[in-house]
mmCIF file of C-alpha atoms in Angstrom:
data_model
loop_
_atom_site.group_PDB
_atom_site.id
_atom_site.type_symbol
_atom_site.label_atom_id
_atom_site.label_comp_id
_atom_site.label_asym_id
_atom_site.label_seq_id
_atom_site.Cartn_x
_atom_site.Cartn_y
_atom_site.Cartn_z
ATOM 1 C CA MET F 289 16.780 -13.323 10.582
ATOM 2 C CA SER F 290 15.939 -9.836 10.166
ATOM 3 C CA ASP F 291 14.923 -6.770 12.606
ATOM 4 C CA GLN F 292 11.989 -4.658 12.217
ATOM 5 C CA GLU F 293 14.136 -2.218 9.678
ATOM 6 C CA GLY F 294 15.003 -5.164 7.631
ATOM 7 C CA GLN F 295 18.630 -5.586 8.391
ATOM 8 C CA VAL F 296 19.853 -8.975 9.013
ATOM 9 C CA ILE F 297 20.540 -9.834 12.767
ATOM 10 C CA LEU F 298 24.088 -10.634 13.193
ATOM 11 C CA PRO F 299 26.027 -12.797 15.703
ATOM 12 C CA ILE F 300 27.700 -10.470 18.144
ATOM 13 C CA ILE F 301 31.320 -10.954 20.037
ATOM 14 C CA ASP F 302 31.600 -8.224 22.561
ATOM 15 C CA SER F 303 35.301 -7.720 22.185
ATOM 16 C CA HIS F 304 35.743 -5.796 25.524
ATOM 17 C CA ILE F 305 34.136 -6.559 28.954
ATOM 18 C CA HIS F 306 35.303 -6.578 32.527
ATOM 19 C CA LEU F 307 34.054 -8.872 35.547
ATOM 20 C CA TRP F 308 33.988 -7.357 38.873
ATOM 21 C CA PRO F 309 32.993 -10.262 41.518
ATOM 22 C CA SER F 310 32.297 -9.181 45.137
ATOM 23 C CA ASN F 311 35.313 -10.717 46.295
ATOM 24 C CA SER F 312 37.463 -8.842 44.371
ATOM 25 C CA LEU F 313 36.386 -5.120 45.046
ATOM 26 C CA SER F 314 39.206 -4.231 47.606
ATOM 27 C CA GLU F 315 41.638 -5.171 45.030
ATOM 28 C CA TYR F 316 41.377 -2.417 42.340
ATOM 29 C CA GLY F 317 43.789 0.697 42.751
ATOM 30 C CA TRP F 318 41.096 2.857 40.988
ATOM 31 C CA ARG F 319 38.274 2.124 43.330
ATOM 32 C CA ASP F 320 37.966 4.056 46.528
ATOM 33 C CA GLY F 321 36.078 1.821 48.990
ATOM 34 C CA SER F 322 35.107 4.779 51.179
ATOM 35 C CA ASP F 323 33.280 6.464 48.428
ATOM 36 C CA PRO F 324 29.727 5.776 48.526
ATOM 37 C CA ASP F 325 29.438 5.890 44.483
ATOM 38 C CA ALA F 326 31.984 3.338 43.919
ATOM 39 C CA PRO F 327 31.237 0.697 41.622
ATOM 40 C CA GLY F 328 29.830 -2.663 43.332
ATOM 41 C CA GLU F 329 29.897 -6.230 41.962
ATOM 42 C CA HIS F 330 29.245 -6.555 38.208
ATOM 43 C CA TYR F 331 29.497 -10.200 37.409
ATOM 44 C CA ILE F 332 27.833 -12.507 34.768
ATOM 45 C CA GLN F 333 24.506 -12.178 36.000
ATOM 46 C CA GLU F 334 24.568 -8.304 35.603
ATOM 47 C CA PHE F 335 26.254 -8.951 32.258
ATOM 48 C CA ARG F 336 23.167 -11.460 31.372
ATOM 49 C CA GLU F 337 20.765 -8.685 32.357
ATOM 50 C CA ALA F 338 22.589 -5.987 30.713
ATOM 51 C CA THR F 339 22.734 -7.811 27.065
ATOM 52 C CA HIS F 340 19.093 -9.120 27.490
ATOM 53 C CA SER F 341 18.208 -7.063 24.386
ATOM 54 C CA ALA F 342 20.758 -9.027 22.299
ATOM 55 C CA PRO F 343 19.813 -12.648 21.657
ATOM 56 C CA SER F 344 22.383 -12.798 19.003
ATOM 57 C CA LEU F 345 25.234 -12.164 21.517
ATOM 58 C CA LEU F 346 27.377 -15.274 20.862
ATOM 59 C CA GLY F 347 30.074 -14.481 23.454
ATOM 60 C CA TYR F 348 32.812 -11.853 24.833
ATOM 61 C CA VAL F 349 36.383 -11.307 25.288
ATOM 62 C CA LEU F 350 37.146 -10.929 29.027
ATOM 63 C CA VAL F 351 39.709 -8.235 29.502
ATOM 64 C CA GLU F 352 41.884 -7.628 32.997
ATOM 65 C CA SER F 353 40.756 -4.769 35.368
ATOM 66 C CA ASP F 354 44.075 -3.103 36.512
ATOM 67 C CA ARG F 355 44.297 -4.971 39.930
ATOM 68 C CA ARG F 356 47.164 -3.638 42.097
ATOM 69 C CA PHE F 357 50.508 -4.878 41.279
ATOM 70 C CA ASP F 358 54.163 -4.162 42.185
ATOM 71 C CA LEU F 359 56.552 -4.516 39.185
ATOM 72 C CA GLU F 360 59.717 -4.753 41.474
ATOM 73 C CA SER F 361 58.630 -7.529 43.671
ATOM 74 C CA GLY F 362 56.877 -9.250 40.953
ATOM 75 C CA ALA F 363 60.168 -9.648 39.050
ATOM 76 C CA ALA F 364 62.222 -10.502 42.319
ATOM 77 C CA ASP F 365 59.948 -13.325 43.449
ATOM 78 C CA GLY F 366 56.513 -13.279 42.152
ATOM 79 C CA SER F 367 54.976 -11.607 45.068
ATOM 80 C CA GLY F 368 53.785 -8.206 43.338
ATOM 81 C CA TRP F 369 51.650 -10.521 40.891
ATOM 82 C CA GLU F 370 49.324 -11.992 43.541
ATOM 83 C CA LEU F 371 46.240 -9.904 42.551
ATOM 84 C CA PRO F 372 46.726 -10.046 38.859
ATOM 85 C CA LEU F 373 47.180 -13.720 39.081
ATOM 86 C CA ARG F 374 43.915 -14.086 41.433
ATOM 87 C CA GLU F 375 42.125 -12.390 38.538
ATOM 88 C CA VAL F 376 43.576 -15.020 36.307
ATOM 89 C CA GLY F 377 41.781 -17.428 38.328
ATOM 90 C CA MET F 378 38.492 -15.737 38.101
ATOM 91 C CA MET F 379 39.081 -15.527 34.374
ATOM 92 C CA ARG F 380 39.617 -19.265 34.452
ATOM 93 C CA ARG F 381 36.473 -19.960 36.153
ATOM 94 C CA ALA F 382 34.424 -17.537 33.703
ATOM 95 C CA ALA F 383 36.154 -19.392 30.658
ATOM 96 C CA LEU F 384 34.861 -22.586 32.002
ATOM 97 C CA GLY F 385 31.511 -21.368 32.943
ATOM 98 C CA ASP F 386 31.762 -21.537 36.586
ATOM 99 C CA TYR F 387 30.371 -18.441 38.042
ATOM 100 C CA SER F 388 30.669 -19.163 41.521
ATOM 101 C CA ASP F 389 32.317 -15.816 42.470
ATOM 102 C CA GLY F 390 29.061 -14.290 42.025
ATOM 103 C CA SER F 391 26.171 -15.920 40.523
ATOM 104 C CA SER F 392 25.324 -19.456 39.379
ATOM 105 C CA PRO F 393 25.544 -20.037 35.668
ATOM 106 C CA GLY F 394 22.390 -19.471 33.679
ATOM 107 C CA GLY F 395 22.527 -22.263 31.061
ATOM 108 C CA ASP F 396 19.626 -22.778 28.860
ATOM 109 C CA GLN F 397 16.979 -22.042 31.510
ATOM 110 C CA ASN F 398 14.021 -19.446 31.906
ATOM 111 C CA ARG F 399 15.026 -15.869 33.153
ATOM 112 C CA GLU F 400 13.137 -13.298 35.095
ATOM 113 C CA ASP F 401 14.151 -11.047 32.192
ATOM 114 C CA GLY F 402 12.067 -13.092 29.835
ATOM 115 C CA SER F 403 14.825 -14.476 27.802
ATOM 116 C CA GLU F 404 13.663 -17.904 27.679
ATOM 117 C CA GLY F 405 15.896 -20.515 26.045
ATOM 118 C CA ARG F 406 18.657 -17.971 25.505
ATOM 119 C CA LYS F 407 21.969 -19.603 26.270
ATOM 120 C CA ASP F 408 24.587 -17.423 28.390
ATOM 121 C CA PRO F 409 27.180 -15.774 25.898
ATOM 122 C CA GLU F 410 30.476 -17.686 25.937
ATOM 123 C CA CYS F 411 33.712 -16.280 27.411
ATOM 124 C CA LEU F 412 35.644 -16.838 24.023
ATOM 125 C CA GLY F 413 38.913 -15.032 24.937
ATOM 126 C CA LEU F 414 40.831 -14.145 27.920
ATOM 127 C CA VAL F 415 43.436 -10.931 28.255
ATOM 128 C CA PRO F 416 45.228 -11.075 31.494
ATOM 129 C CA TRP F 417 47.461 -8.258 33.013
ATOM 130 C CA ALA F 418 51.224 -8.559 32.282
ATOM 131 C CA PRO F 419 54.452 -6.941 33.421
ATOM 132 C CA LEU F 420 55.815 -5.906 30.203
ATOM 133 C CA PRO F 421 57.980 -3.011 31.763
ATOM 134 C CA SER F 422 59.966 -5.826 33.483
ATOM 135 C CA GLY F 423 61.277 -7.113 30.183
ATOM 136 C CA PRO F 424 61.191 -10.625 28.155
ATOM 137 C CA ALA F 425 62.990 -12.849 30.645
ATOM 138 C CA VAL F 426 60.408 -11.811 33.418
ATOM 139 C CA MET F 427 57.417 -11.940 31.061
ATOM 140 C CA GLU F 428 58.608 -15.704 30.355
ATOM 141 C CA ARG F 429 58.226 -16.393 33.845
ATOM 142 C CA TYR F 430 54.973 -14.526 34.510
ATOM 143 C CA ILE F 431 53.277 -16.259 31.292
ATOM 144 C CA ASP F 432 54.428 -19.630 32.718
ATOM 145 C CA ARG F 433 52.435 -18.539 36.208
ATOM 146 C CA VAL F 434 49.333 -17.477 33.966
ATOM 147 C CA ARG F 435 49.474 -21.164 32.255
ATOM 148 C CA GLU F 436 49.610 -22.771 35.731
ATOM 149 C CA VAL F 437 46.594 -20.601 37.191
ATOM 150 C CA ALA F 438 44.642 -20.973 34.116
ATOM 151 C CA GLY F 439 44.943 -24.595 33.663
ATOM 152 C CA GLU F 440 45.106 -26.703 30.722
ATOM 153 C CA GLU F 441 41.408 -26.190 29.896
ATOM 154 C CA ALA F 442 41.177 -22.403 30.057
ATOM 155 C CA TRP F 443 44.822 -21.645 28.781
ATOM 156 C CA PRO F 444 43.726 -21.977 24.842
ATOM 157 C CA LYS F 445 41.676 -19.112 25.648
ATOM 158 C CA VAL F 446 44.420 -16.820 26.912
ATOM 159 C CA LYS F 447 44.659 -14.781 23.516
ATOM 160 C CA GLY F 448 46.940 -11.767 24.770
ATOM 161 C CA PHE F 449 47.788 -9.208 27.620
ATOM 162 C CA ARG F 450 47.554 -6.049 28.699
ATOM 163 C CA TYR F 451 49.391 -3.391 30.779
ATOM 164 C CA LEU F 452 47.655 0.031 30.603
ATOM 165 C CA VAL F 453 50.271 2.835 29.938
ATOM 166 C CA GLN F 454 47.463 5.546 29.986
ATOM 167 C CA ASP F 455 48.336 6.513 33.484
ATOM 168 C CA LYS F 456 51.835 5.598 33.491
ATOM 169 C CA PRO F 457 54.958 8.106 33.091
ATOM 170 C CA ALA F 458 55.798 9.347 29.864
ATOM 171 C CA GLY F 459 58.606 7.038 27.948
ATOM 172 C CA THR F 460 57.171 3.822 29.698
ATOM 173 C CA MET F 461 56.347 2.002 26.527
ATOM 174 C CA LEU F 462 59.525 3.047 24.786
ATOM 175 C CA GLU F 463 61.885 1.476 27.363
ATOM 176 C CA PRO F 464 63.837 -1.216 25.830
ATOM 177 C CA GLY F 465 62.341 -3.980 28.048
ATOM 178 C CA PHE F 466 58.844 -3.007 27.154
ATOM 179 C CA ILE F 467 59.701 -3.207 23.325
ATOM 180 C CA GLU F 468 61.339 -6.566 23.904
ATOM 181 C CA SER F 469 58.418 -7.953 25.823
ATOM 182 C CA LEU F 470 56.152 -6.841 22.695
ATOM 183 C CA ARG F 471 58.467 -8.884 20.540
ATOM 184 C CA LEU F 472 58.058 -11.880 22.843
ATOM 185 C CA LEU F 473 54.324 -11.556 22.613
ATOM 186 C CA GLY F 474 54.551 -11.499 18.899
ATOM 187 C CA ARG F 475 56.951 -14.566 18.628
ATOM 188 C CA ARG F 476 54.392 -16.600 21.252
ATOM 189 C CA ARG F 477 51.299 -15.456 19.206
ATOM 190 C CA PHE F 478 49.638 -13.466 21.680
ATOM 191 C CA VAL F 479 48.308 -9.906 21.078
ATOM 192 C CA PHE F 480 49.110 -6.809 23.135
ATOM 193 C CA GLU F 481 46.004 -4.586 24.126
ATOM 194 C CA VAL F 482 46.949 -0.740 24.182
ATOM 195 C CA GLY F 483 45.367 1.497 26.494
ATOM 196 C CA VAL F 484 46.319 5.156 25.996
ATOM 197 C CA ASP F 485 44.368 8.345 26.917
ATOM 198 C CA HIS F 486 44.560 11.296 24.450
ATOM 199 C CA HIS F 487 41.777 13.128 26.273
ATOM 200 C CA ARG F 488 44.185 13.474 29.464
ATOM 201 C CA ARG F 489 47.558 12.706 28.532
ATOM 202 C CA GLY F 490 47.581 14.879 25.135
ATOM 203 C CA LYS F 491 49.112 13.972 21.800
ATOM 204 C CA ARG F 492 52.624 12.976 23.342
ATOM 205 C CA GLN F 493 51.212 9.866 24.374
ATOM 206 C CA LEU F 494 49.709 9.080 21.245
ATOM 207 C CA GLU F 495 52.777 9.838 19.406
ATOM 208 C CA GLU F 496 55.106 7.595 21.946
ATOM 209 C CA MET F 497 52.596 4.817 20.857
ATOM 210 C CA VAL F 498 53.204 5.103 17.266
ATOM 211 C CA SER F 499 57.118 4.799 18.241
ATOM 212 C CA MET F 500 56.426 1.775 20.155
ATOM 213 C CA ILE F 501 54.577 -0.043 17.294
ATOM 214 C CA GLU F 502 57.372 0.959 14.914
ATOM 215 C CA LYS F 503 59.959 -0.292 17.372
ATOM 216 C CA ALA F 504 58.207 -3.396 18.187
ATOM 217 C CA HIS F 505 57.919 -4.248 14.117
ATOM 218 C CA ASP F 506 61.022 -2.836 13.183
ATOM 219 C CA GLY F 507 63.165 -5.753 11.648
ATOM 220 C CA VAL F 508 60.854 -8.530 12.771
ATOM 221 C CA PRO F 509 59.676 -11.135 10.214
ATOM 222 C CA GLU F 510 56.126 -10.780 9.177
ATOM 223 C CA GLU F 511 54.686 -13.681 11.059
ATOM 224 C CA ASP F 512 56.429 -12.772 14.217
ATOM 225 C CA LYS F 513 55.281 -9.151 14.632
ATOM 226 C CA VAL F 514 52.978 -8.590 17.533
ATOM 227 C CA THR F 515 49.369 -7.728 16.837
ATOM 228 C CA LEU F 516 48.115 -4.597 18.748
ATOM 229 C CA ILE F 517 44.485 -4.088 19.548
ATOM 230 C CA ILE F 518 44.035 -0.287 20.555
ATOM 231 C CA ASN F 519 41.127 0.342 23.225
ATOM 232 C CA HIS F 520 38.579 2.756 23.210
ATOM 233 C CA LEU F 521 39.473 4.789 20.373
ATOM 234 C CA CYS F 522 42.481 6.182 22.021
ATOM 235 C CA LYS F 523 40.122 7.734 24.431
ATOM 236 C CA PRO F 524 39.696 11.026 22.488
ATOM 237 C CA ASP F 525 38.036 14.106 24.035
ATOM 238 C CA LEU F 526 34.290 13.678 23.237
ATOM 239 C CA THR F 527 33.346 16.842 24.858
ATOM 240 C CA ILE F 528 34.586 18.910 22.194
ATOM 241 C CA TYR F 529 31.867 20.704 20.174
ATOM 242 C CA ASN F 530 33.546 22.570 17.459
ATOM 243 C CA ILE F 531 36.124 19.812 15.959
ATOM 244 C CA THR F 532 37.032 21.817 12.689
ATOM 245 C CA SER F 533 39.369 24.201 15.039
ATOM 246 C CA ASP F 534 40.113 22.315 17.863
ATOM 247 C CA PRO F 535 44.039 21.286 18.085
ATOM 248 C CA SER F 536 43.254 18.357 20.258
ATOM 249 C CA PHE F 537 40.870 16.702 17.725
ATOM 250 C CA HIS F 538 43.300 17.639 14.841
ATOM 251 C CA ALA F 539 46.175 15.670 16.897
ATOM 252 C CA TRP F 540 43.996 12.838 17.489
ATOM 253 C CA ARG F 541 43.192 12.695 13.889
ATOM 254 C CA THR F 542 46.610 12.762 12.555
ATOM 255 C CA THR F 543 47.508 9.834 14.745
ATOM 256 C CA ILE F 544 44.297 7.894 13.744
ATOM 257 C CA TYR F 545 45.641 8.151 10.124
ATOM 258 C CA THR F 546 49.128 7.266 10.975
ATOM 259 C CA LEU F 547 48.067 4.133 12.951
ATOM 260 C CA GLY F 548 45.910 3.238 10.123
ATOM 261 C CA LYS F 549 49.087 2.442 7.904
ATOM 262 C CA CYS F 550 50.671 0.189 10.787
ATOM 263 C CA SER F 551 50.387 -3.482 9.965
ATOM 264 C CA ASN F 552 48.955 -5.774 12.496
ATOM 265 C CA THR F 553 46.997 -3.136 14.193
ATOM 266 C CA TYR F 554 43.309 -2.971 15.004
ATOM 267 C CA MET F 555 41.035 -0.516 16.996
ATOM 268 C CA LYS F 556 38.001 -1.157 19.075
ATOM 269 C CA LEU F 557 35.007 0.705 18.972
ATOM 270 C CA SER F 558 34.570 1.219 22.809
ATOM 271 C CA GLY F 559 34.952 3.186 25.691
ATOM 272 C CA ALA F 560 33.381 6.142 24.152
ATOM 273 C CA PHE F 561 30.757 6.733 27.151
ATOM 274 C CA SER F 562 33.625 7.679 29.528
ATOM 275 C CA GLU F 563 34.914 10.476 27.304
ATOM 276 C CA MET F 564 31.390 12.056 26.903
ATOM 277 C CA PRO F 565 29.559 14.709 28.932
ATOM 278 C CA VAL F 566 26.878 13.397 30.857
ATOM 279 C CA SER F 567 24.472 15.412 28.681
ATOM 280 C CA LEU F 568 25.300 13.471 25.758
ATOM 281 C CA ARG F 569 25.476 9.904 27.287
ATOM 282 C CA THR F 570 21.890 10.120 28.340
ATOM 283 C CA GLN F 571 20.778 10.880 24.517
ATOM 284 C CA THR F 572 19.183 8.706 22.459
ATOM 285 C CA PRO F 573 21.578 6.512 19.836
ATOM 286 C CA LEU F 574 20.786 8.462 17.149
ATOM 287 C CA HIS F 575 21.991 11.730 18.988
ATOM 288 C CA ILE F 576 25.090 10.265 20.265
ATOM 289 C CA PHE F 577 26.011 8.823 16.931
ATOM 290 C CA GLN F 578 25.526 12.228 15.313
ATOM 291 C CA SER F 579 27.850 13.975 17.938
ATOM 292 C CA THR F 580 30.478 11.405 17.664
ATOM 293 C CA LEU F 581 30.303 11.147 13.894
ATOM 294 C CA GLY F 582 33.634 13.113 13.454
ATOM 295 C CA TRP F 583 35.411 10.520 15.428
ATOM 296 C CA LEU F 584 33.880 7.360 14.256
ATOM 297 C CA GLY F 585 33.856 8.384 10.805
ATOM 298 C CA ILE F 586 37.647 8.782 10.852
ATOM 299 C CA VAL F 587 38.200 5.590 12.411
ATOM 300 C CA LEU F 588 35.907 3.946 9.868
ATOM 301 C CA ALA F 589 37.527 5.349 6.919
ATOM 302 C CA THR F 590 41.200 4.814 8.185
ATOM 303 C CA PHE F 591 40.999 1.195 9.459
ATOM 304 C CA GLY F 592 37.651 -0.325 7.563
ATOM 305 C CA PRO F 593 35.515 -2.510 8.718
ATOM 306 C CA ASP F 594 37.998 -5.478 8.792
ATOM 307 C CA ARG F 595 40.119 -3.937 11.344
ATOM 308 C CA ILE F 596 37.818 -2.551 13.719
ATOM 309 C CA MET F 597 35.548 -4.279 16.453
ATOM 310 C CA PHE F 598 32.551 -3.551 18.438
ATOM 311 C CA GLY F 599 33.356 -3.546 22.214
ATOM 312 C CA SER F 600 31.128 -2.388 24.905
ATOM 313 C CA ASP F 601 33.550 -1.692 27.788
ATOM 314 C CA TRP F 602 31.006 -3.202 29.970
ATOM 315 C CA PRO F 603 30.509 -2.358 33.098
ATOM 316 C CA VAL F 604 32.508 0.820 32.710
ATOM 317 C CA CYS F 605 30.026 2.008 29.937
ATOM 318 C CA THR F 606 27.391 1.897 32.607
ATOM 319 C CA LEU F 607 29.177 3.869 35.028
ATOM 320 C CA GLY F 608 30.292 7.234 33.144
ATOM 321 C CA GLY F 609 33.858 6.999 33.989
ATOM 322 C CA ILE F 610 34.093 6.189 37.596
ATOM 323 C CA ALA F 611 36.349 3.070 37.037
ATOM 324 C CA ALA F 612 39.803 2.314 35.552
ATOM 325 C CA ALA F 613 39.329 2.873 31.857
ATOM 326 C CA ALA F 614 38.404 6.285 32.711
ATOM 327 C CA VAL F 615 41.525 7.059 34.968
ATOM 328 C CA LYS F 616 41.701 7.514 38.498
ATOM 329 C CA ALA F 617 40.765 11.490 38.566
ATOM 330 C CA GLU F 618 38.095 13.369 36.652
ATOM 331 C CA GLU F 619 40.491 16.232 36.341
ATOM 332 C CA GLY F 620 44.033 16.048 34.969
ATOM 333 C CA GLN F 621 46.525 18.227 32.751
ATOM 334 C CA ASP F 622 47.409 17.877 29.089
ATOM 335 C CA GLU F 623 51.115 17.022 29.162
ATOM 336 C CA GLU F 624 51.672 19.095 25.905
ATOM 337 C CA THR F 625 49.898 22.491 26.666
ATOM 338 C CA GLY F 626 49.625 22.311 30.706
ATOM 339 C CA LYS F 627 45.815 22.997 30.157
ATOM 340 C CA LYS F 628 43.718 21.796 32.759
ATOM 341 C CA VAL F 629 41.470 18.775 31.390
ATOM 342 C CA VAL F 630 38.113 18.306 32.831
ATOM 343 C CA GLY F 631 36.619 14.729 32.805
ATOM 344 C CA ALA F 632 33.214 13.910 31.627
ATOM 345 C CA GLY F 633 31.632 14.000 34.791
ATOM 346 C CA ASN F 634 31.433 11.406 37.810
ATOM 347 C CA GLY F 635 28.277 9.948 36.279
ATOM 348 C CA SER F 636 27.386 8.211 39.829
ATOM 349 C CA THR F 637 24.127 6.914 38.555
ATOM 350 C CA ALA F 638 24.513 3.466 36.852
ATOM 351 C CA ASP F 639 22.930 3.243 33.135
ATOM 352 C CA PRO F 640 21.452 -0.163 32.669
ATOM 353 C CA ASP F 641 20.733 0.403 29.092
ATOM 354 C CA ALA F 642 24.351 1.506 28.104
ATOM 355 C CA TRP F 643 25.424 -1.726 26.499
ATOM 356 C CA GLY F 644 22.410 -1.651 23.992
ATOM 357 C CA ARG F 645 22.664 2.042 23.378
ATOM 358 C CA TRP F 646 26.315 1.658 22.299
ATOM 359 C CA ARG F 647 25.508 -1.278 20.059
ATOM 360 C CA ASP F 648 22.849 0.892 18.279
ATOM 361 C CA VAL F 649 25.478 3.832 17.815
ATOM 362 C CA VAL F 650 27.861 1.315 16.116
ATOM 363 C CA GLU F 651 25.075 -0.149 14.041
ATOM 364 C CA LYS F 652 24.356 3.571 12.937
ATOM 365 C CA MET F 653 27.778 4.017 12.086
ATOM 366 C CA CYS F 654 27.591 0.859 9.859
ATOM 367 C CA TRP F 655 24.592 2.377 8.279
ATOM 368 C CA MET F 656 26.421 5.648 7.746
ATOM 369 C CA GLY F 657 29.164 3.492 6.228
ATOM 370 C CA SER F 658 26.811 1.786 3.684
ATOM 371 C CA MET F 659 28.304 -1.522 4.924
ATOM 372 C CA THR F 660 27.310 -4.590 3.364
ATOM 373 C CA ASP F 661 26.077 -7.367 5.741
ATOM 374 C CA GLU F 662 29.437 -9.201 5.474
ATOM 375 C CA GLU F 663 31.283 -5.891 6.284
ATOM 376 C CA ARG F 664 28.867 -5.544 9.295
ATOM 377 C CA ALA F 665 29.425 -8.987 10.541
ATOM 378 C CA MET F 666 33.177 -7.861 10.559
ATOM 379 C CA VAL F 667 32.764 -5.209 12.960
ATOM 380 C CA PHE F 668 30.146 -7.189 15.398
ATOM 381 C CA GLY F 669 32.310 -10.467 15.293
ATOM 382 C CA GLY F 670 34.498 -11.215 12.538
ATOM 383 C CA THR F 671 37.378 -8.676 13.190
ATOM 384 C CA ALA F 672 37.576 -9.726 16.707
ATOM 385 C CA LYS F 673 37.534 -13.270 15.610
ATOM 386 C CA LYS F 674 40.303 -12.811 13.300
ATOM 387 C CA ALA F 675 42.442 -10.554 15.721
ATOM 388 C CA TYR F 676 42.300 -12.639 18.699
ATOM 389 C CA ARG F 677 42.268 -15.881 16.674
ATOM 390 C CA LEU F 678 39.246 -17.171 18.508
#
């Protein structure tokens, strides 16, 4: 099948989405319930509507959403894991096609959006939260609890774990317990999702990530090295206009080049809308692509089609940076320079077309890179299938 421009329409795996059922909205540390613009329910019905223009969407990887936790009580008696494990229960239902938290499954029925005969995208993989700073012994206990909550039917879809370091104290990911937890994940054949924030935390956090990967892989047999999937291009500052002279861009570029040399490391083409000014987010896909070419081109040249993967970061991509992946505040401080960092704007108006626009931006990147259909297939599904062992 081809589109109007003659390109082969490829099956898509969205490597990065979140689901926020209505009964969980009070459980996220980044969500202020008193804020009238705080994001509401975003569940499978909303995702179905957001992706109605993508009949070739096969499925998605469901990533944890940073529910509140307490490492100390979690390690002591498991009580600090209550909300993340509750999210695992929601993930189990999604993996089994039970959407009773928010909407009924659509199956192969007619839709109000006109997508008659289209099947719902399948949940292909699950990436729950995990307490990596607590060390490998605690991690083993936690993984056992995840298996118990997920149940034997959904457990095979648990492909990895995430612990966001983007808002954690410097040095967190270099602590011995954290490194040993990464090694445990490698031995257990789970991936680790890396969430860092160059836009607000500066080059130091990216340098720590490189050191983390080196320590986690040092002296480990190749088959036991943990696979790392880096989220959101490392969250670069996409408000920069003159990248040729900007030190922040140069620092990000240097780190990307270094990461490209690391084995078992992949990059998600995701999360970019949260780092853009509102004036750019609302432009056409072509304009967005042209404005972000400096970043996308470097990632493509460094990692290549077989190590990058399409991810929408839905529904965060629709919110313009309100939610967790955009960090808790719109203003911060670069840890290297002490310079005030202003976010991309609160973006209180949701963008229902964000998923399709980002897909089109990535398509234009593939065109710019003169990719073959096989290479495009890797970006839009093959790389995710390989990295997550879907």
